[in-house]
Coordinates of N, CA and C in Angstrom, one line a residue:
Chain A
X1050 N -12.8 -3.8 -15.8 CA -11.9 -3.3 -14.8 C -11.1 -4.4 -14.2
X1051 N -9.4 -4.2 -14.0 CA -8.9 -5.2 -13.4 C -9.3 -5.3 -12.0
X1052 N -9.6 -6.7 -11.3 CA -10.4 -6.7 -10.4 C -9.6 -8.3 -9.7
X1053 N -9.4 -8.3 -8.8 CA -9.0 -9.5 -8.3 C -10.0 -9.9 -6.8
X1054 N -10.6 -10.9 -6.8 CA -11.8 -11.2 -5.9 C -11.4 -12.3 -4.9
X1055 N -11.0 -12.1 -3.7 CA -11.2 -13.2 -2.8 C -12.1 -14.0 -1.8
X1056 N -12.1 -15.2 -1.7 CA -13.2 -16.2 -0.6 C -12.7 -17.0 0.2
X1057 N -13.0 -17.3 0.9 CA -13.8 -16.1 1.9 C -13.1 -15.3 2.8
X1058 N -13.8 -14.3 3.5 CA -12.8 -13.0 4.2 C -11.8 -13.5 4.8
X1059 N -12.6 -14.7 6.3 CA -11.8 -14.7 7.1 C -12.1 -16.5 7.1
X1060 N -11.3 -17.3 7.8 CA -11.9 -18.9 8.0 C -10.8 -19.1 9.4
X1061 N -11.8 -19.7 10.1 CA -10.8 -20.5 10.6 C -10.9 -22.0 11.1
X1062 N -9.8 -22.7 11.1 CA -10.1 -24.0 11.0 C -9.2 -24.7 12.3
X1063 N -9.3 -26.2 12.7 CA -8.7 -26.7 13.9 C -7.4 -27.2 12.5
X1064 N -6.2 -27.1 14.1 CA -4.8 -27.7 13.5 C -4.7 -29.1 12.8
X1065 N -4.4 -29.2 11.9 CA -4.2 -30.2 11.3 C -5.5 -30.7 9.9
X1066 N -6.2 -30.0 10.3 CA -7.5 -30.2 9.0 C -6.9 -29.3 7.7
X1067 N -7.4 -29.6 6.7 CA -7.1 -29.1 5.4 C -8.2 -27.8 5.2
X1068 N -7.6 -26.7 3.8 CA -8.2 -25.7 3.7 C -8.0 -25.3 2.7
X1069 N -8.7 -24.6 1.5 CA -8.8 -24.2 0.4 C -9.3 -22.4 0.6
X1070 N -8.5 -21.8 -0.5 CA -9.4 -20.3 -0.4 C -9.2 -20.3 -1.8
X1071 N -9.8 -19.1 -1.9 CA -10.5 -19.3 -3.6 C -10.1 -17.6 -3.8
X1072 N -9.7 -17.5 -5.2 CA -9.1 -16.4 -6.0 C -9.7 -16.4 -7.8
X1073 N -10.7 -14.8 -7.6 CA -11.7 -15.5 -8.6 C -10.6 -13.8 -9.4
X1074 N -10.6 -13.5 -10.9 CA -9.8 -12.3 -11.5 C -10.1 -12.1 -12.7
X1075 N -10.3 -10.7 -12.9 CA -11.1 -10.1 -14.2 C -9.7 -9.4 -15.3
X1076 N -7.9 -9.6 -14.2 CA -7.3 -9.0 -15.1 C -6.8 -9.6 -16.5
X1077 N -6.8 -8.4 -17.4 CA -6.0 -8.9 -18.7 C -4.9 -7.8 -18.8
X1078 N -4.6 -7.7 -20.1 CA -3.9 -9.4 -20.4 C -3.0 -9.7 -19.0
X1079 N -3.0 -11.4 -19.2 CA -2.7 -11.9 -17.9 C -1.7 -12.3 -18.2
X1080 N -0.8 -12.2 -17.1 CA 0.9 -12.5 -16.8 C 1.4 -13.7 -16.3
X1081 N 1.0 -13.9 -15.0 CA 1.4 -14.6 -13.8 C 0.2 -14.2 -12.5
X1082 N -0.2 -15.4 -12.0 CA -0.7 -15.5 -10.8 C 0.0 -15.6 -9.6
X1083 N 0.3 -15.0 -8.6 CA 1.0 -15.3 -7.0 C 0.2 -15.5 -6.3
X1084 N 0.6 -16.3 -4.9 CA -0.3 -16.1 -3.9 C 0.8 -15.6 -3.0
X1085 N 0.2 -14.7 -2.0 CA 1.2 -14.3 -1.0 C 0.9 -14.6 0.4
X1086 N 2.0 -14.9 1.2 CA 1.7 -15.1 2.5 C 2.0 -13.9 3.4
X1087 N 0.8 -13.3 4.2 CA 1.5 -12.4 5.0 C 1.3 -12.6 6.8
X1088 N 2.2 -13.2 7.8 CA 2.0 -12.8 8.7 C 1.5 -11.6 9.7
X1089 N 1.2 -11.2 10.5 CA 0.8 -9.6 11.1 C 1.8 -8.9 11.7
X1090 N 2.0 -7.9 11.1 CA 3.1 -7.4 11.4 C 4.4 -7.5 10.8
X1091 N 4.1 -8.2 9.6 CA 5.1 -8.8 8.5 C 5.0 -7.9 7.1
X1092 N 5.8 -8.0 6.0 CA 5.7 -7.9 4.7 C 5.1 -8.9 3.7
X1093 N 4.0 -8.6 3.2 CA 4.0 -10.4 2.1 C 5.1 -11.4 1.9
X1094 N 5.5 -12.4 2.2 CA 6.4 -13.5 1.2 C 5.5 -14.4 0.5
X1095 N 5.9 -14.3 -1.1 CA 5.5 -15.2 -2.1 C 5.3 -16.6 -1.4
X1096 N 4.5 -17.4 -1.9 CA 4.6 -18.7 -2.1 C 4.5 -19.6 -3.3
X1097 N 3.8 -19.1 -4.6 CA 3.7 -19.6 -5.0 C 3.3 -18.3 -6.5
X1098 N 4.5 -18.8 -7.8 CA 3.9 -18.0 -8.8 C 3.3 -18.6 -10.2
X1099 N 2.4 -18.7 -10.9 CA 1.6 -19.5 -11.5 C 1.9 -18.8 -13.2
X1100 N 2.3 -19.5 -14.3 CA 2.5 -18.5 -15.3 C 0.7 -19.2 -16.0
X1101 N 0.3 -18.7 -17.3 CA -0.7 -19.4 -18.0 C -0.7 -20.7 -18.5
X1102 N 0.6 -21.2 -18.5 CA 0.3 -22.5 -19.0 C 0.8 -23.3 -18.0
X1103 N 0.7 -23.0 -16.9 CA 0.8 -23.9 -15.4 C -0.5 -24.0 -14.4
X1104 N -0.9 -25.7 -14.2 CA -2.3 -25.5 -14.4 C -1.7 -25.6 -12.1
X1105 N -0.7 -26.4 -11.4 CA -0.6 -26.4 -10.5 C 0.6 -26.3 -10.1
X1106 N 1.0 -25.8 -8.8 CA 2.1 -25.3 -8.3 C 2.5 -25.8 -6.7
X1107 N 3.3 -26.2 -6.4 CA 3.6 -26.8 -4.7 C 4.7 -26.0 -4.2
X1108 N 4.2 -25.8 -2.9 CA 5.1 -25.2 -2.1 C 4.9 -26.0 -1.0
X1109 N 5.6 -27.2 -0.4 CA 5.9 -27.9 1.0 C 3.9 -28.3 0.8
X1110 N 3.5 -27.8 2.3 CA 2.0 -28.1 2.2 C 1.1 -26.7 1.7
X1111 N 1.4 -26.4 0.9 CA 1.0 -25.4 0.0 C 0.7 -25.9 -1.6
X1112 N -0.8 -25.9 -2.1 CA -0.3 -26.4 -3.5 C -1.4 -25.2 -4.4
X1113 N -1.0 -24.6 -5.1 CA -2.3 -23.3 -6.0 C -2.1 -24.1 -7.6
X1114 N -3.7 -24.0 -7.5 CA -4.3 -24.2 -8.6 C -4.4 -23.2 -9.2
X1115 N -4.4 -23.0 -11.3 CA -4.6 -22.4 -11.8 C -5.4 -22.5 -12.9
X1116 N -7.2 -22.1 -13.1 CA -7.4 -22.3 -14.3 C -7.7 -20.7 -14.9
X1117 N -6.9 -20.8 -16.3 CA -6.8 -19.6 -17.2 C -8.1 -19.4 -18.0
X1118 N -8.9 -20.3 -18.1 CA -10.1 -20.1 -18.7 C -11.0 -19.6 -18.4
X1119 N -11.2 -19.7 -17.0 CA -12.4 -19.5 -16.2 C -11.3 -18.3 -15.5
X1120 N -10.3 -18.0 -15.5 CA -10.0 -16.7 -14.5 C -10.3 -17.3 -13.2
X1121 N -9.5 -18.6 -12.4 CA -9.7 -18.7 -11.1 C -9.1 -19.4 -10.6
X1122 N -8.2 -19.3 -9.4 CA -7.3 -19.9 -8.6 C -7.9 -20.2 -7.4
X1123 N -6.9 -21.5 -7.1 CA -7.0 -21.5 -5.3 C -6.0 -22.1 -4.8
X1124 N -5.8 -22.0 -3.4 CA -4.6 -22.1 -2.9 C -5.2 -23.2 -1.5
X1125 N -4.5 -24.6 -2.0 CA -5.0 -26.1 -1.1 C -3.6 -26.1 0.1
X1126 N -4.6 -26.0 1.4 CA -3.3 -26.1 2.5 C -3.5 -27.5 3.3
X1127 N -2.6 -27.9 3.6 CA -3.1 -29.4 3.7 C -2.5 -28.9 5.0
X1128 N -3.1 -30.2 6.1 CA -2.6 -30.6 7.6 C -2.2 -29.3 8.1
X1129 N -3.0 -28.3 8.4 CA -2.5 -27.1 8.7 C -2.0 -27.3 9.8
X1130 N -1.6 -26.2 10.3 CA -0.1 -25.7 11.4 C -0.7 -24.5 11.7
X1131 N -0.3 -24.3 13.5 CA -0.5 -22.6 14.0 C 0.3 -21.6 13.5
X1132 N 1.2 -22.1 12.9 CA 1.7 -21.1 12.1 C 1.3 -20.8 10.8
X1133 N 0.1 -21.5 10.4 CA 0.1 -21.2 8.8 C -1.2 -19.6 9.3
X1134 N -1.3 -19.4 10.3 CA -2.3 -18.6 10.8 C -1.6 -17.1 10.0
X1135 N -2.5 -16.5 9.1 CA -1.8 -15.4 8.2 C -3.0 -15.0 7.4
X1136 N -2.7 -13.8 6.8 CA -3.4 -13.7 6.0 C -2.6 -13.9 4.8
X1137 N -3.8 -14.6 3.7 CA -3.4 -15.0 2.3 C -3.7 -14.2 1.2
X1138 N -2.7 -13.6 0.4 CA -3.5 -12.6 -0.8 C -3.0 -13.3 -1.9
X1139 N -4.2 -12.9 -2.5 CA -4.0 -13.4 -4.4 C -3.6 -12.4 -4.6
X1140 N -2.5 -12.0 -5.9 CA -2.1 -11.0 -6.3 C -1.7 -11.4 -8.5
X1141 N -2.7 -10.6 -9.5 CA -2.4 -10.7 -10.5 C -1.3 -10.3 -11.3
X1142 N -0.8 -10.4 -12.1 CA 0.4 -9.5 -13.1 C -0.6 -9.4 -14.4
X1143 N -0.3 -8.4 -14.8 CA -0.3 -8.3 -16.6 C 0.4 -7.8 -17.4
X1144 N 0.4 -8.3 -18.2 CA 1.5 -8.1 -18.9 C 2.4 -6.7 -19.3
X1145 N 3.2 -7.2 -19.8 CA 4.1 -6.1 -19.7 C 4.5 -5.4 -18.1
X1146 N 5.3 -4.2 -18.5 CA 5.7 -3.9 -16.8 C 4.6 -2.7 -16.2
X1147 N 3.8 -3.5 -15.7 CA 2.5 -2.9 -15.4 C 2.3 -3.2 -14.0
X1148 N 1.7 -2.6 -12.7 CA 1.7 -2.8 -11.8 C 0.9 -3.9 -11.1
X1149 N 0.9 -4.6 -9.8 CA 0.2 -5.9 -10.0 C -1.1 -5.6 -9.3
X1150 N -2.0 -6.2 -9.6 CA -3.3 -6.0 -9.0 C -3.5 -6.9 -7.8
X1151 N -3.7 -6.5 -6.8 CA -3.5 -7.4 -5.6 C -5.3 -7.7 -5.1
X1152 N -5.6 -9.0 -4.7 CA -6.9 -8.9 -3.8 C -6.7 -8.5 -2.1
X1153 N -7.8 -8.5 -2.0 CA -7.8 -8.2 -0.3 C -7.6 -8.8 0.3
X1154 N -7.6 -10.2 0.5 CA -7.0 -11.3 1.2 C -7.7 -12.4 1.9
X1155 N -7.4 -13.4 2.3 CA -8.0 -14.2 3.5 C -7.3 -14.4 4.5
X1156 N -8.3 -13.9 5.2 CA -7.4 -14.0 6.7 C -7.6 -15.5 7.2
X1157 N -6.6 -16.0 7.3 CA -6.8 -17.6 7.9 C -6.6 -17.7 9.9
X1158 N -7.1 -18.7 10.5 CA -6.4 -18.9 12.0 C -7.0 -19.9 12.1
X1159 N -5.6 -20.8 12.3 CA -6.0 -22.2 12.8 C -5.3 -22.2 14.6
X1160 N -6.4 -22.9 15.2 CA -6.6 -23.2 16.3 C -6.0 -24.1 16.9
X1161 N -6.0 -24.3 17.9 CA -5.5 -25.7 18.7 C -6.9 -26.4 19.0
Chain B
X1264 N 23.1 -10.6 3.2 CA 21.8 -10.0 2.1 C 20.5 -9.8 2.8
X1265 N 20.2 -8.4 3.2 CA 18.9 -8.4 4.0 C 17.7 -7.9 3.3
X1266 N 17.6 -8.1 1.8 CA 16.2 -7.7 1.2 C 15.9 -6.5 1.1
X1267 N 14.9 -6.5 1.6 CA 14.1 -5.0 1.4 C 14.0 -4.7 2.7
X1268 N 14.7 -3.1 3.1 CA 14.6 -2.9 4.7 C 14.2 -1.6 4.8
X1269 N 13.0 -1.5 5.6 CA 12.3 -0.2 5.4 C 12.6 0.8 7.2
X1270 N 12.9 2.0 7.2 CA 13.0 3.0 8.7 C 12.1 4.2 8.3
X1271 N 11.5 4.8 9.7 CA 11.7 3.8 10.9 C 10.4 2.6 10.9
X1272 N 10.4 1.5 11.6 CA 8.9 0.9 11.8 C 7.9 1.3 12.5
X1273 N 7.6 2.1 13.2 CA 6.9 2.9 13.7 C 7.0 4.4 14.0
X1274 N 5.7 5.3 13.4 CA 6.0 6.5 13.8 C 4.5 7.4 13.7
X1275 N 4.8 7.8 15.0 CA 3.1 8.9 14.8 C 3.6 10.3 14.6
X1276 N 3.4 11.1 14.1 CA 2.9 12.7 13.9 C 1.5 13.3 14.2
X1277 N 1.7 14.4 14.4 CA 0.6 15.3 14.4 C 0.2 16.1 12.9
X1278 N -1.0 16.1 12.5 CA -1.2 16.5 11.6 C -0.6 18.0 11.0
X1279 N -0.5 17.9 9.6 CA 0.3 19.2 9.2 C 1.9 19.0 9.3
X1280 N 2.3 17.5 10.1 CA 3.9 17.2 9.9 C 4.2 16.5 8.7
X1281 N 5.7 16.8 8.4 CA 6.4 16.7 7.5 C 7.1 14.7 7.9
X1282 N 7.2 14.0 7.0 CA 8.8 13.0 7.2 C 8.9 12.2 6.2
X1283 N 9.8 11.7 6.3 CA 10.2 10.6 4.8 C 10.3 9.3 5.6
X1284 N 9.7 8.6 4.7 CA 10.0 7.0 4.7 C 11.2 7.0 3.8
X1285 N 11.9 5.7 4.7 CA 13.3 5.1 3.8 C 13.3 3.7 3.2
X1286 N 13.8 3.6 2.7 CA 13.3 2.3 1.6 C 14.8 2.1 1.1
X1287 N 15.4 0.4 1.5 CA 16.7 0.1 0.7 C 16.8 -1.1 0.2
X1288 N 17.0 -1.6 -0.7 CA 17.4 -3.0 -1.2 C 18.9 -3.0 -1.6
X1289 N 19.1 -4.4 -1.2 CA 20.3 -5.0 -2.1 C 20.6 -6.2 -2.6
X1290 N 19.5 -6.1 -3.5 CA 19.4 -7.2 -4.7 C 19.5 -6.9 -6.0
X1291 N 19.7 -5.5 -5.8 CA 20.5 -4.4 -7.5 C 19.5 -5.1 -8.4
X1292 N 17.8 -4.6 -7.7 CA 16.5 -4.6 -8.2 C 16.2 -3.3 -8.9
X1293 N 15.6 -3.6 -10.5 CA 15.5 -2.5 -11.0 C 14.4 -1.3 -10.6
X1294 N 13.2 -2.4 -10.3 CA 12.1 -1.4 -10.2 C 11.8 -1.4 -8.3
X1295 N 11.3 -0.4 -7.8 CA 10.9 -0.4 -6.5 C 9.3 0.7 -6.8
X1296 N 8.9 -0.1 -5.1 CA 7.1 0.3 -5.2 C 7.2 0.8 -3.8
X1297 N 5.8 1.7 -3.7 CA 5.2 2.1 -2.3 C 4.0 1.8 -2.5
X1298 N 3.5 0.8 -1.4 CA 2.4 0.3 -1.3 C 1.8 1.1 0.4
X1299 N 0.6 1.5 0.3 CA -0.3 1.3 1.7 C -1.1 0.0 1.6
X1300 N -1.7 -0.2 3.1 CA -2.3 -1.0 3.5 C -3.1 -0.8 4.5
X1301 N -4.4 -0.4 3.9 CA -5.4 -0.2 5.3 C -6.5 -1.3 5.7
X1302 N -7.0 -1.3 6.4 CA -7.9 -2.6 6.7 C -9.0 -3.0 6.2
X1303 N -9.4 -4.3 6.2 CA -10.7 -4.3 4.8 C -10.1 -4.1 3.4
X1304 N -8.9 -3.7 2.9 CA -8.4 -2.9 1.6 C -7.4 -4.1 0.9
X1305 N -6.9 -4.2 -0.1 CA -5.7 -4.8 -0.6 C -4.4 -4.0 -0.7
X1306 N -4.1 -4.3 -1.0 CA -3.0 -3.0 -1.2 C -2.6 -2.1 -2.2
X1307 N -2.7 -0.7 -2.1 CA -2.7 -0.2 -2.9 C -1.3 0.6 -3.9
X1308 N -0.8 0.7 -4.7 CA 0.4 1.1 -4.7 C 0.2 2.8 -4.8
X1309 N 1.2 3.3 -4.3 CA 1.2 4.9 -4.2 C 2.1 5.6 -5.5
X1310 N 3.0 5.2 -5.4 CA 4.4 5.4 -6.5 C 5.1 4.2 -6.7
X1311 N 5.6 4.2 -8.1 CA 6.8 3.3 -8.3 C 7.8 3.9 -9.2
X1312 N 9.2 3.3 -9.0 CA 10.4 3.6 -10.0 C 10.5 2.5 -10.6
X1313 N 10.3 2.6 -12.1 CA 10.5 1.3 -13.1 C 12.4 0.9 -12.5
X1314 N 12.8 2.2 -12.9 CA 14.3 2.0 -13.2 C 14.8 3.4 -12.6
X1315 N 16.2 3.3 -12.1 CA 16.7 4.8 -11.5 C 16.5 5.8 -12.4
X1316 N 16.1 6.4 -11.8 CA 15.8 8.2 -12.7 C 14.7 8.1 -13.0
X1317 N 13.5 7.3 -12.6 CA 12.1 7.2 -12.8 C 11.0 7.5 -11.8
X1318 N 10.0 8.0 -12.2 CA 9.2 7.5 -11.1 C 8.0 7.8 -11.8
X1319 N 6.5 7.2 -11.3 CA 5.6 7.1 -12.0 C 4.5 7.1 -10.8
X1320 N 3.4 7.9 -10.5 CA 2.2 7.8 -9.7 C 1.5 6.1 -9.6
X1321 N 0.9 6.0 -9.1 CA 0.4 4.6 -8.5 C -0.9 4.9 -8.3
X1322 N -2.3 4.0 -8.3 CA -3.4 4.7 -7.9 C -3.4 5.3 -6.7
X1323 N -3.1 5.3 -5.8 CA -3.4 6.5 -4.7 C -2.1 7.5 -4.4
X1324 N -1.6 8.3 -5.6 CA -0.4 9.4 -4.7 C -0.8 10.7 -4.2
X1325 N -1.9 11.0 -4.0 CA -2.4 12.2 -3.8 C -1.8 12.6 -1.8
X1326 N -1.2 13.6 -2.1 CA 0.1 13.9 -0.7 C 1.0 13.2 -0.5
X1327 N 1.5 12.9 -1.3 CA 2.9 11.7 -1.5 C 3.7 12.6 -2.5
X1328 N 5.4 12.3 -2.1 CA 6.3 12.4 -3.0 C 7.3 11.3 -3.0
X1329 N 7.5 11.4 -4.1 CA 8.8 10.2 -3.8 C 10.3 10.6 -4.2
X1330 N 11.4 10.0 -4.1 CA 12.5 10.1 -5.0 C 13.1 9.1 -4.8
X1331 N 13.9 8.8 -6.4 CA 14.8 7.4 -6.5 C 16.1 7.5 -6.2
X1332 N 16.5 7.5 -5.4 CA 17.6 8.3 -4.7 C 18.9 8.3 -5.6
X1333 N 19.1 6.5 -5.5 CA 20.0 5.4 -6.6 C 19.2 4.3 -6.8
X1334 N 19.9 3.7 -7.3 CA 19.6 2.1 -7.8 C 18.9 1.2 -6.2
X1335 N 19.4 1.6 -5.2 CA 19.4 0.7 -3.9 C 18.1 1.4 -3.3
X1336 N 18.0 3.0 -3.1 CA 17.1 3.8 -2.4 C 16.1 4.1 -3.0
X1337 N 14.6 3.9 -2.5 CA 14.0 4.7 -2.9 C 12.9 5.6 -1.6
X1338 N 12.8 6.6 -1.3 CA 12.4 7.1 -0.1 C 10.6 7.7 -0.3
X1339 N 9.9 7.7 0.3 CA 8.6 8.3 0.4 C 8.4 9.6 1.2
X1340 N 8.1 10.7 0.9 CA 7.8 11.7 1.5 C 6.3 12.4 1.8
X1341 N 5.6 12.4 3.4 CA 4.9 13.2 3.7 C 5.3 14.7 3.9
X1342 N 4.3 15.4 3.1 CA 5.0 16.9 3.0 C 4.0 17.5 4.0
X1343 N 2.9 17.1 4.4 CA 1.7 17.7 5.3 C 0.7 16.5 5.3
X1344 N 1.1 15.6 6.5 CA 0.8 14.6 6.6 C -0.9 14.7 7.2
X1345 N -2.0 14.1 7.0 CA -3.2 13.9 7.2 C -3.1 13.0 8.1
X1346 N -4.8 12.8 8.5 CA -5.1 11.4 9.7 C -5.5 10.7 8.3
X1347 N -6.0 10.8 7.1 CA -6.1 9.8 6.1 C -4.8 8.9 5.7
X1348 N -3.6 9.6 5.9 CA -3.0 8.6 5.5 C -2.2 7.9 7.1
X1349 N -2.6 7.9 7.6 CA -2.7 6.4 8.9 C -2.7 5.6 8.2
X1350 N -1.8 4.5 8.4 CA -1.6 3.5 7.0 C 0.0 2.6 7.6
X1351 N -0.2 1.4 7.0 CA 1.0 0.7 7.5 C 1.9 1.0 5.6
X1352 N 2.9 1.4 5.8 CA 3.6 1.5 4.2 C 4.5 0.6 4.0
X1353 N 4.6 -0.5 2.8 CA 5.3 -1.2 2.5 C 6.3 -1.0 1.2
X1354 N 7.2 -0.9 1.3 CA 8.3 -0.6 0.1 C 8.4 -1.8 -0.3
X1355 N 9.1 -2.1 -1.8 CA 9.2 -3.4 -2.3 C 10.0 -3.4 -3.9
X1356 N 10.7 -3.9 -3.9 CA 11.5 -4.1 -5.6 C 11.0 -5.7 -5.9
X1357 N 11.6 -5.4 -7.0 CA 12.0 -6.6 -8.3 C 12.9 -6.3 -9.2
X1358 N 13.3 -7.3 -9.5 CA 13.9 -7.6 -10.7 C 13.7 -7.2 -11.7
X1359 N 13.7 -6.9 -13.2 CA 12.8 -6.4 -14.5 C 13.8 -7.4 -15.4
X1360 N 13.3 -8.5 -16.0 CA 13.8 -9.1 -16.9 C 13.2 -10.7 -17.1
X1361 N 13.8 -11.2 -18.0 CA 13.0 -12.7 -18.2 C 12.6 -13.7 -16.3
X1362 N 11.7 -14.4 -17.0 CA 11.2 -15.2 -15.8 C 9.6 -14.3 -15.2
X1363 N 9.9 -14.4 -13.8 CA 8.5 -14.3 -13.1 C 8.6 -13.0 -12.4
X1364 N 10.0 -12.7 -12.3 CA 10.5 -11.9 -11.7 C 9.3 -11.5 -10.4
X1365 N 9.8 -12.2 -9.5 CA 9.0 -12.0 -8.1 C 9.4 -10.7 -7.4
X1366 N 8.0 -10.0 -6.6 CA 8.4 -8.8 -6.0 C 8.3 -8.9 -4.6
X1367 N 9.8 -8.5 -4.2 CA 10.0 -9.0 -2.6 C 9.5 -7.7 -2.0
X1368 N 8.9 -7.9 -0.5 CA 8.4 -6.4 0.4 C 9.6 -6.7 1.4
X1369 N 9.4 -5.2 2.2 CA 10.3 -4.7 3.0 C 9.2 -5.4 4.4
X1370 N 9.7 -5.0 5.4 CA 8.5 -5.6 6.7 C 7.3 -4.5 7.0
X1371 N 7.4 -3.3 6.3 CA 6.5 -2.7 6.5 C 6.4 -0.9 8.0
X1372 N 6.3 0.1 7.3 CA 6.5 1.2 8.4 C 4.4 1.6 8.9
X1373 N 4.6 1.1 10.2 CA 3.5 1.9 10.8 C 3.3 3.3 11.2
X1374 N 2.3 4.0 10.3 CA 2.0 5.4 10.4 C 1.5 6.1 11.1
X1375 N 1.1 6.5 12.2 CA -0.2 7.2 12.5 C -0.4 8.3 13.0
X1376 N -0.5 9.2 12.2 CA -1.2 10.9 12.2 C -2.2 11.3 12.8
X1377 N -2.4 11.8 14.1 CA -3.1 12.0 15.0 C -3.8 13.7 14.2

């Protein structure tokens, strides 16, 4: 089953510390990996889209890892910000024009 | 260029009412989506149009209609709306062609069917 798994639900961390969430995925065939940012009350915006032969990707203080072997991403946020407070979804493609399989997300909040 | 813009953003009914969500782009995006979003959940798509004059079920369309109006519109219809679908709806296109083709969302219409 296409399946996209994220860790952990929810985290929250103090302003300016670093933070990793983890995106583990059962889809094939595999297209492209995104991660998306969604504020509350907002629509997703992309940050970052990963093809198979791209093992890392940066966005500002945003950087996703991809490995294709193991089926598993993560998305490294450095010196966080109260604004980076959002939730984060991994979201898969596969190939062809096929609908994308999205995870549930992590909800992030960084603090003062 | 304002993206994907979805009306109205908020709206309650009583159960057994009728209304359409509106859904527009203008990035002369081939394909457009209807996504819910309920809590605890990811998101699920309802319908999509690959291309105008299409449309194809999504895993959850059960009390949903849709239509592709044109190339720019695609609208969502409650025909006898439920308290199950209480749900924030997100419309959304893409592109269809070489590259990664990223899929942009609209900001999203809050539902809630008393």
């Amino acid at each position: 089953k296409n399946q996209v798994e994220q860790s952990p639900q929810s985290l929250i961390i103090l302003e300016g510390k670093n933070c990793t969430l983890q995106c583990n995925y059962t889809v094939s065939p595999f297209s492209n990996l995104r991660w998306y940012k969604q504020d509350t009350g907002r629509g997703p915006v992309s940050l970052t889209i990963m093809t198979f032969s791209e093992n890392t990707k940066s966005n500002g203080r945003y950087t996703a890892t991809l490995d294709a072997d193991t089926k598993q991403s993560s998305l490294h946020i450095t010196a966080s910000q109260l604004s980076d407070s959002a939730s984060y979804i991994c979201v898969v493609r596969r190939s062809g024009n096929t609908p994308l399989v999205f995870g549930k997300g992590t909800r992030l909040s960084v603090i003062a | 260029n304002a993206g994907v813009t979805q009306t109205p953003k908020f709206q309650v009914l009583k159960t057994g009412q009728s209304m359409t969500l509106q859904c527009a782009q203008d990035m002369n995006h081939n394909s457009m989506y209807w996504y819910r979003q309920d809590p605890g959940m990811g998101l699920r798509l309802i319908y999509y149009s690959a291309s105008e004059g299409t449309t194809d079920k999504g895993e959850v369309p059960n009390g949903y209609n849709v239509s592709r109006l044109n190339k720019r519109e695609f609208s969502l219809r409650l025909e006898s709306a439920a308290p199950s679908q209480t749900s924030v709806y997100f419309c959304a296109s893409r592109k269809v062609g070489t590259g990664t083709n990223e899929q942009f969302f609209g900001p999203g219409t809050r539902l809630t069917v008393l």
